[in-house]
Coordinates of C-alpha atoms and ligand atoms in Angstrom, one line a residue:
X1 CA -19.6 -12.6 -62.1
X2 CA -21.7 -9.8 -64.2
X3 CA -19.6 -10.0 -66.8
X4 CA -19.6 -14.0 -67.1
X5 CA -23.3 -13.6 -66.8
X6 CA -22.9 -11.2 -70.0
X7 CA -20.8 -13.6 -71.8
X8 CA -23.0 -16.6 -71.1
X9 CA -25.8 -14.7 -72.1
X10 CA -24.1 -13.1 -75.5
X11 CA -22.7 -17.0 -76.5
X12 CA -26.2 -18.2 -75.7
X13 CA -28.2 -15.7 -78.1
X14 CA -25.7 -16.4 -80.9
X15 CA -26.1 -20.1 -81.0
X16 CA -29.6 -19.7 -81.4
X17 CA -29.7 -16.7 -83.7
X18 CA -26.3 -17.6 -86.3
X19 CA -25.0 -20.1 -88.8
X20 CA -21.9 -22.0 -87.4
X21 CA -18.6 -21.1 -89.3
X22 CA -18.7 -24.4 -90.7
X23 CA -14.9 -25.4 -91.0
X24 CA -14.9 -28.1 -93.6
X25 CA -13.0 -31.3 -92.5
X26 CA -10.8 -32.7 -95.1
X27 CA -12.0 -36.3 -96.8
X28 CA -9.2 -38.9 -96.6
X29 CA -10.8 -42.0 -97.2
X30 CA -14.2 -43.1 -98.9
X31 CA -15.4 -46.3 -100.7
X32 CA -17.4 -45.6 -103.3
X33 CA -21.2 -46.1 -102.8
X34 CA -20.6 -44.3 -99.2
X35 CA -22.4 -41.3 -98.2
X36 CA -20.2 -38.5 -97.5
X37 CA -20.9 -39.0 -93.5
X38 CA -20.2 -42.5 -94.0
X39 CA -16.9 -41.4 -95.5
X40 CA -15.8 -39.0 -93.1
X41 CA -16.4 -41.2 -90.1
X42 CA -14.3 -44.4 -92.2
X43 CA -11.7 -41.4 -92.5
X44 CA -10.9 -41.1 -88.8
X45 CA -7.9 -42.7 -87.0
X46 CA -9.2 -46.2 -85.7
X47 CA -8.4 -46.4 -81.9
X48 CA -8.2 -50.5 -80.5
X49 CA -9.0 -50.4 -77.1
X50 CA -6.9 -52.8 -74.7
X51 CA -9.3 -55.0 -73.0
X52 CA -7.0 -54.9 -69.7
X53 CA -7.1 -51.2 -69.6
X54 CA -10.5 -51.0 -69.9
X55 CA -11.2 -53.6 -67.0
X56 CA -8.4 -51.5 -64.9
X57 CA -10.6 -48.6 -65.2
X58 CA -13.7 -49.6 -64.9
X59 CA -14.8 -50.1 -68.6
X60 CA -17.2 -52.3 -68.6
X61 CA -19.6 -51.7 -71.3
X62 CA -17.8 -52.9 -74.7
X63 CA -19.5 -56.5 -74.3
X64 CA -23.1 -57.1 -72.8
X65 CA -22.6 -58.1 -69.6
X66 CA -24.0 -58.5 -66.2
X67 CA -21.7 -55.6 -65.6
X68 CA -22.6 -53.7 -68.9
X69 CA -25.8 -54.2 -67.4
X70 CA -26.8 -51.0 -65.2
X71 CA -24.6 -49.1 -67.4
X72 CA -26.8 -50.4 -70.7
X73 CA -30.1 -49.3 -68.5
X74 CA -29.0 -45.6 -68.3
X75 CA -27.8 -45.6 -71.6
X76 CA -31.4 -46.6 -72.9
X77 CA -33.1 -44.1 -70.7
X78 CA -31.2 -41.5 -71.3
X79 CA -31.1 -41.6 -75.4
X80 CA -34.8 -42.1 -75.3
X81 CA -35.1 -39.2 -73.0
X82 CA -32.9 -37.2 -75.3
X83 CA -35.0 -38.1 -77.9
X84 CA -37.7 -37.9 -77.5
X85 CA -36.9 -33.9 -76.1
X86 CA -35.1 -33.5 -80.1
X87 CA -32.0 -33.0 -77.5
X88 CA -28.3 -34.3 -79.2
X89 CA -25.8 -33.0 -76.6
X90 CA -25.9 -34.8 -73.6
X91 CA -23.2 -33.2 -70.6
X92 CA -22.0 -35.2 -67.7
X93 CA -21.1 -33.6 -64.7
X94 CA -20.9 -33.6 -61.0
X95 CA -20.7 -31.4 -57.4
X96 CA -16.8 -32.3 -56.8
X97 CA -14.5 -34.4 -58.5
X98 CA -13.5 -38.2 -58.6
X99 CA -17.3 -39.0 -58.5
X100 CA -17.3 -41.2 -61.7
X101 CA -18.0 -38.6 -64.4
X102 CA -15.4 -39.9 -66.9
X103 CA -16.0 -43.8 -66.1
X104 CA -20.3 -43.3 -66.1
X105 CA -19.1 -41.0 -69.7
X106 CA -16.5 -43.3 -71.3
X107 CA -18.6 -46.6 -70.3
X108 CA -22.1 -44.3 -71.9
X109 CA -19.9 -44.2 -74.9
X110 CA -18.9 -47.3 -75.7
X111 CA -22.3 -49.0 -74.7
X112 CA -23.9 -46.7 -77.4
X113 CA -21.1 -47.9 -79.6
X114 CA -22.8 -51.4 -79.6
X115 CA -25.9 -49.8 -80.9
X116 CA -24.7 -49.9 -84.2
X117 CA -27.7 -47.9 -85.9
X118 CA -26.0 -44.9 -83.4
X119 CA -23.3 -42.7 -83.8
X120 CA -22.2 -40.9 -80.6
X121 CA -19.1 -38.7 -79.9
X122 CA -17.7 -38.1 -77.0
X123 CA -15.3 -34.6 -75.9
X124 CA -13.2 -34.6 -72.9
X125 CA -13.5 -31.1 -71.5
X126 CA -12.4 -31.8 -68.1
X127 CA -9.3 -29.6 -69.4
X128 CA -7.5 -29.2 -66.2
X129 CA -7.9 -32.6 -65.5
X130 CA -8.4 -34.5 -68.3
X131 CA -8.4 -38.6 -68.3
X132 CA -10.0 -40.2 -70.9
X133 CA -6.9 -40.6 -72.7
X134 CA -6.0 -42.6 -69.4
X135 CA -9.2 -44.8 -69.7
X136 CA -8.9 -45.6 -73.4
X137 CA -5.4 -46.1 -72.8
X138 CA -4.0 -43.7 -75.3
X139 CA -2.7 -40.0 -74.9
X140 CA -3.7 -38.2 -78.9
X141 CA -1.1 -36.6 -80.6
X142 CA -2.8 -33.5 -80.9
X143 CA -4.9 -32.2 -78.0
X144 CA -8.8 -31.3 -78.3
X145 CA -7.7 -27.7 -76.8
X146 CA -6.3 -27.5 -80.3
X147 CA -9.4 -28.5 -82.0
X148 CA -11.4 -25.7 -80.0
X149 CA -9.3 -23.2 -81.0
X150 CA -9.7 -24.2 -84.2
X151 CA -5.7 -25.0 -84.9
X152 CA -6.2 -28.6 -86.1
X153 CA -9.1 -30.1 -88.0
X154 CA -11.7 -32.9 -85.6
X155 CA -10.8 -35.1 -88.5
X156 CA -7.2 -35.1 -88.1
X157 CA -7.3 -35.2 -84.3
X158 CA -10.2 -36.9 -83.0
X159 CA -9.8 -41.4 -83.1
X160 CA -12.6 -44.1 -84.2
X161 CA -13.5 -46.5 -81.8
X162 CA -15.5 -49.7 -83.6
X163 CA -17.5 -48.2 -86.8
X164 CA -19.4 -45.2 -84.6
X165 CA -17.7 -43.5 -81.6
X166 CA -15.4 -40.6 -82.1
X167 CA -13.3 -39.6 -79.4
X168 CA -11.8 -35.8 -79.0
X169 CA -9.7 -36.4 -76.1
X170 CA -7.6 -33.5 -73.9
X171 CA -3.5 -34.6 -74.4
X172 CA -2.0 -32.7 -70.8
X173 CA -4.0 -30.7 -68.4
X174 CA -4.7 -27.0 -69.3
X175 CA -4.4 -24.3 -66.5
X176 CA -6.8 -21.7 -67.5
X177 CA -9.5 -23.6 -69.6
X178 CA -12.5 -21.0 -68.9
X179 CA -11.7 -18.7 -71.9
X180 CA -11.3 -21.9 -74.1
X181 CA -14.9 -23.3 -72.6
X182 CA -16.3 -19.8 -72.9
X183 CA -15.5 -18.6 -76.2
X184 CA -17.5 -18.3 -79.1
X185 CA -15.3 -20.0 -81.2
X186 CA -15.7 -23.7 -79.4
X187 CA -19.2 -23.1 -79.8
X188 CA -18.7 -22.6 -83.7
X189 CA -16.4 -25.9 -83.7
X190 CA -18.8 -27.9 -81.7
X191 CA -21.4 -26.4 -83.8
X192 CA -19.4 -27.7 -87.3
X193 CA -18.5 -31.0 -85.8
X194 CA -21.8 -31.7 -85.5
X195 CA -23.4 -30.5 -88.7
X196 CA -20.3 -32.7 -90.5
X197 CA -20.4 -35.7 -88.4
X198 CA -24.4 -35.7 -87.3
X199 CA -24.3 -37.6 -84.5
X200 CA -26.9 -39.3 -83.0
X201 CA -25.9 -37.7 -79.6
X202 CA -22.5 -35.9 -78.4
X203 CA -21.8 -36.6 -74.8
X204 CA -19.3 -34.1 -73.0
X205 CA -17.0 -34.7 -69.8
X206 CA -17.1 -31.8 -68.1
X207 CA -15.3 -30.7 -64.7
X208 CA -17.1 -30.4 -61.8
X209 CA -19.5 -27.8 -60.7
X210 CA -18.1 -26.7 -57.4
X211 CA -14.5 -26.4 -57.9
X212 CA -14.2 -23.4 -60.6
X213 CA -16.0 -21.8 -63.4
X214 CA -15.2 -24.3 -66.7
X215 CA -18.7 -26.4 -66.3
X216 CA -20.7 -23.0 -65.9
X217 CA -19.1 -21.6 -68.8
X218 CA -19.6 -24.6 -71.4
X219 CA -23.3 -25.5 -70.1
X220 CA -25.0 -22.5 -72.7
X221 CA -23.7 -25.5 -75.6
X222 CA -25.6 -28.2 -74.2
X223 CA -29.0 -29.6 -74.6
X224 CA -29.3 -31.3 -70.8
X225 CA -27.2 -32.5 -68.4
X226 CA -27.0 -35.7 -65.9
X227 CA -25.4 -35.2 -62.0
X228 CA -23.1 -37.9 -61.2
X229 CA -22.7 -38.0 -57.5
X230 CA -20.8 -40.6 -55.1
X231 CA -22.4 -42.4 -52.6
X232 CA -20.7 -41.8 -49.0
X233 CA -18.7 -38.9 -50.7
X234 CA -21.0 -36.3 -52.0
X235 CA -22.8 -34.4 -49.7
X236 CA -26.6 -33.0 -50.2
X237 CA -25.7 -29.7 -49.7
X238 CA -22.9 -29.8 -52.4
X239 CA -25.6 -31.8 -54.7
X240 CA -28.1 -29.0 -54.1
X241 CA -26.1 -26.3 -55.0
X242 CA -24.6 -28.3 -58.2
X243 CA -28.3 -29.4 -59.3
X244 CA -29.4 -25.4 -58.8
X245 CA -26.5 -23.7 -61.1
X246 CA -27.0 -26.3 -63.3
X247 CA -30.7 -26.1 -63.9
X248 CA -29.9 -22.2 -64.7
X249 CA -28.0 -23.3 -67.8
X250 CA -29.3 -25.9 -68.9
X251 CA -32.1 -29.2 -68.6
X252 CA -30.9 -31.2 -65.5
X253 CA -31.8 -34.9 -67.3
X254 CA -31.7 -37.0 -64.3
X255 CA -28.6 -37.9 -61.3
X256 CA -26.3 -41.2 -61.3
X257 CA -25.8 -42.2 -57.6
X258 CA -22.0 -43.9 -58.3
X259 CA -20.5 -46.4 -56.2
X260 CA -23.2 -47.4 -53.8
X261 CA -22.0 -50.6 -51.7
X262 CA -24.3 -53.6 -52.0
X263 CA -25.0 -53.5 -47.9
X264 CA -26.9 -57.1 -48.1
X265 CA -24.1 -58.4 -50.4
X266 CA -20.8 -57.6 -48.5
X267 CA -22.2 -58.9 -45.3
X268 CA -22.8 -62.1 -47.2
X269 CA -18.8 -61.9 -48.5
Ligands
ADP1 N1 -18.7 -47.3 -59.1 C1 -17.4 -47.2 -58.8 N2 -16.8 -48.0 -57.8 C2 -15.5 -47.9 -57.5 N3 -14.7 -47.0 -58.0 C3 -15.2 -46.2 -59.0 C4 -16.5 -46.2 -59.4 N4 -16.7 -45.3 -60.4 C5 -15.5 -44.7 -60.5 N5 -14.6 -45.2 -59.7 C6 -13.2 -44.8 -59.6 O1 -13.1 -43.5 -59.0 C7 -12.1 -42.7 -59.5 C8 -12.7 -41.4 -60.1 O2 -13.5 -41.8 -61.1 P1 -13.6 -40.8 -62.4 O3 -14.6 -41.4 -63.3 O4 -12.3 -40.5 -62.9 O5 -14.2 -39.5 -61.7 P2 -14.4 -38.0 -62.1 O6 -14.3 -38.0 -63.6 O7 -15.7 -37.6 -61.6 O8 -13.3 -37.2 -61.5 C9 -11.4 -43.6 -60.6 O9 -10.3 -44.2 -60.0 C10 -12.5 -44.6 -60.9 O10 -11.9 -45.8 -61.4
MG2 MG1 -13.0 -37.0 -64.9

C-alpha cells in the first residue's frame, strides 16, 4: 500500500511539474481551410451507432427526448461545473459494479455530442470489464490497452461518433490492468491526446472503487470525479468509503443516484 502511495504520489508530481511526451498522431484526412484540430478529428474512423442497440442498452441521449431529459440535466450541470473549476477530465465511477457507470458515461457522451460547439472524448478504462464496445455496439480492432502503452497511435484506434465524440474503447477484458492505470506512460498518452485533440472535456469509465486497486491508481489523472450509485443496491457504508478514497485523489463533483423506481408511478401501472 506504501509503495502505491509512492507511485501515486511520484505520477502525481510529474504531471504537474513535466511536458507530456507528445507522440504526434499521424494526419490522414484534411480539407483545406480546416484547422489542424479540425483535420485530425475528420481523420478518425466514423463509428454509426445502431439505434436498436442503443435503446437495448439504455442509450437514450442521441435525440432530445423526455428520456434524454434527466440525462441532458447532468450533462449541463456538470460541464458548467467543470468549467467553471478550468477542470477538462471528468471520471465516472462507483462503490461496486453494475451501478450504471458505463450507461450514465456513454449516454453523458453522446448528449454532449449534440452540443455541437463541444468536443468530448470518452476512454473506457473499466479494463477488466470493459463494455462500451457492447453499448456502442462495436468491439475496435485495436484495443485502448494498446493505445496506453503507446503501441498504436489514438488516431488509428480510437472511432468518430457524429462530428465531435471520440471513443477509445477496451477490445477483451485485461487481467492485471493496475500497472497499465498506474504507469507514467498512460499519463503521457492521456496527456498528448489531449494537447492534439483539445477537448472540451474527456470523460473516463473507470472500475469501481471497492472491488480492486485500478480506480485508485488512475484518479492522480483526473480533474474530479462523479459517484454513480444504485438505488436498493448500493449500500451507505460502501458509498462512504467510495466517496472518502475518492476525495483523497481527486474533486468528488457530485453522486448520480441510478435506477430509483418511480414509487407513485408503479402503483398507478
Ligand atoms: N437506470 C437504470 N435502470 C435499469 N437498469 C439500468 C439502469 N442503469 C443501468 N442499468 C443496467 O444495469 C446494468 C449495469 O449497468 P452498467 O452501466 O453496465 O454498470 P457499471 O458500468 O457500473 O457496471 C446494465 O445491464 C444496464 O443496462
Ligand atoms: Mg461498466
Amino acid at each position: 500500500m506504501e509503495k502505491l502511495q509512492a507511485a501515486l504520489d511520484k505520477a502525481r508530481e510529474s504531471r504537474t511539474g513535466t511536458a507530456p511526451r507528445a507522440k504526434t498522431p499521424k494526419v490522414r484526412a484534411g480539407k483545406p481551410g480546416q484547422s489542424e484540430r479540425d483535420a485530425l478529428w475528420a481523420a478518425l474512423k466514423p463509428l454509426d451507432l445502431d439505434a436498436p442497440n442503443l435503446e437495448m442498452h439504455r442509450l437514450v441521449t442521441r435525440e432530445a427526448g423526455l428520456a434524454a431529459t434527466p440525462f441532458d440535466i447532468l450533462r449541463t450541470k456538470v460541464f458548467l461545473q467543470m468549467r467553471q473549476n478550468g477542470w477538462k477530465r471528468l471520471a465516472i465511477t462507483s462503490p461496486m459494479p453494475n451501478s450504471g457507470k458505463s450507461t450514465t458515461a456513454c449516454n453523458l457522451a453522446l448528449g454532449l455530442g449534440r452540443q455541437k460547439d463541444l468536443r468530448s472524448i470518452i476512454l473506457d478504462l473499466d479494463l477488466r470489464s470493459p463494455s462500451v464496445h457492447e453499448l456502442f455496439g462495436t468491439k475496435p480492432e485495436r484495443s485502448i490497452g494498446d493505445v496506453l502503452s503507446g503501441e498504436v497511435d489514438f488516431a488509428d484506434q480510437a472511432l468518430r461518433i457524429g462530428d465531435n465524440v471520440a471513443v477509445s474503447m477496451a477490445r477483451d477484458p485485461d487481467k492485471d490492468p493496475t500497472r497499465t492505470l498506474l504507469s507514467e506512460g498512460t499519463a503521457e498518452v492521456i496527456e498528448s491526446i489531449e494537447a492534439t485533440y483539445k477537448p472540451d472535456i474527456m470523460i473516463f469509465d473507470l472500475p469501481s472503487v471497492l472491488v480492486n486497486d485500478d480506480t485508485r491508481a488512475f484518479l492522480k489523472n483526473v480533474d474530479c470525479a462523479l459517484i454513480v450509485v444504485r438505488a436498493n443496491a448500493t449500500r451507505y457504508n460502501q458509498f462512504d468509503t467510495c466517496e472518502r478514497e475518492i476525495a483523497e485523489h481527486t474533486n468528488v463533483l457530485g453522486v448520480v443516484l441510478n435506477a430509483v423506481v418511480d414509487s407513485a408511478r408503479s402503483k398507478s401501472e
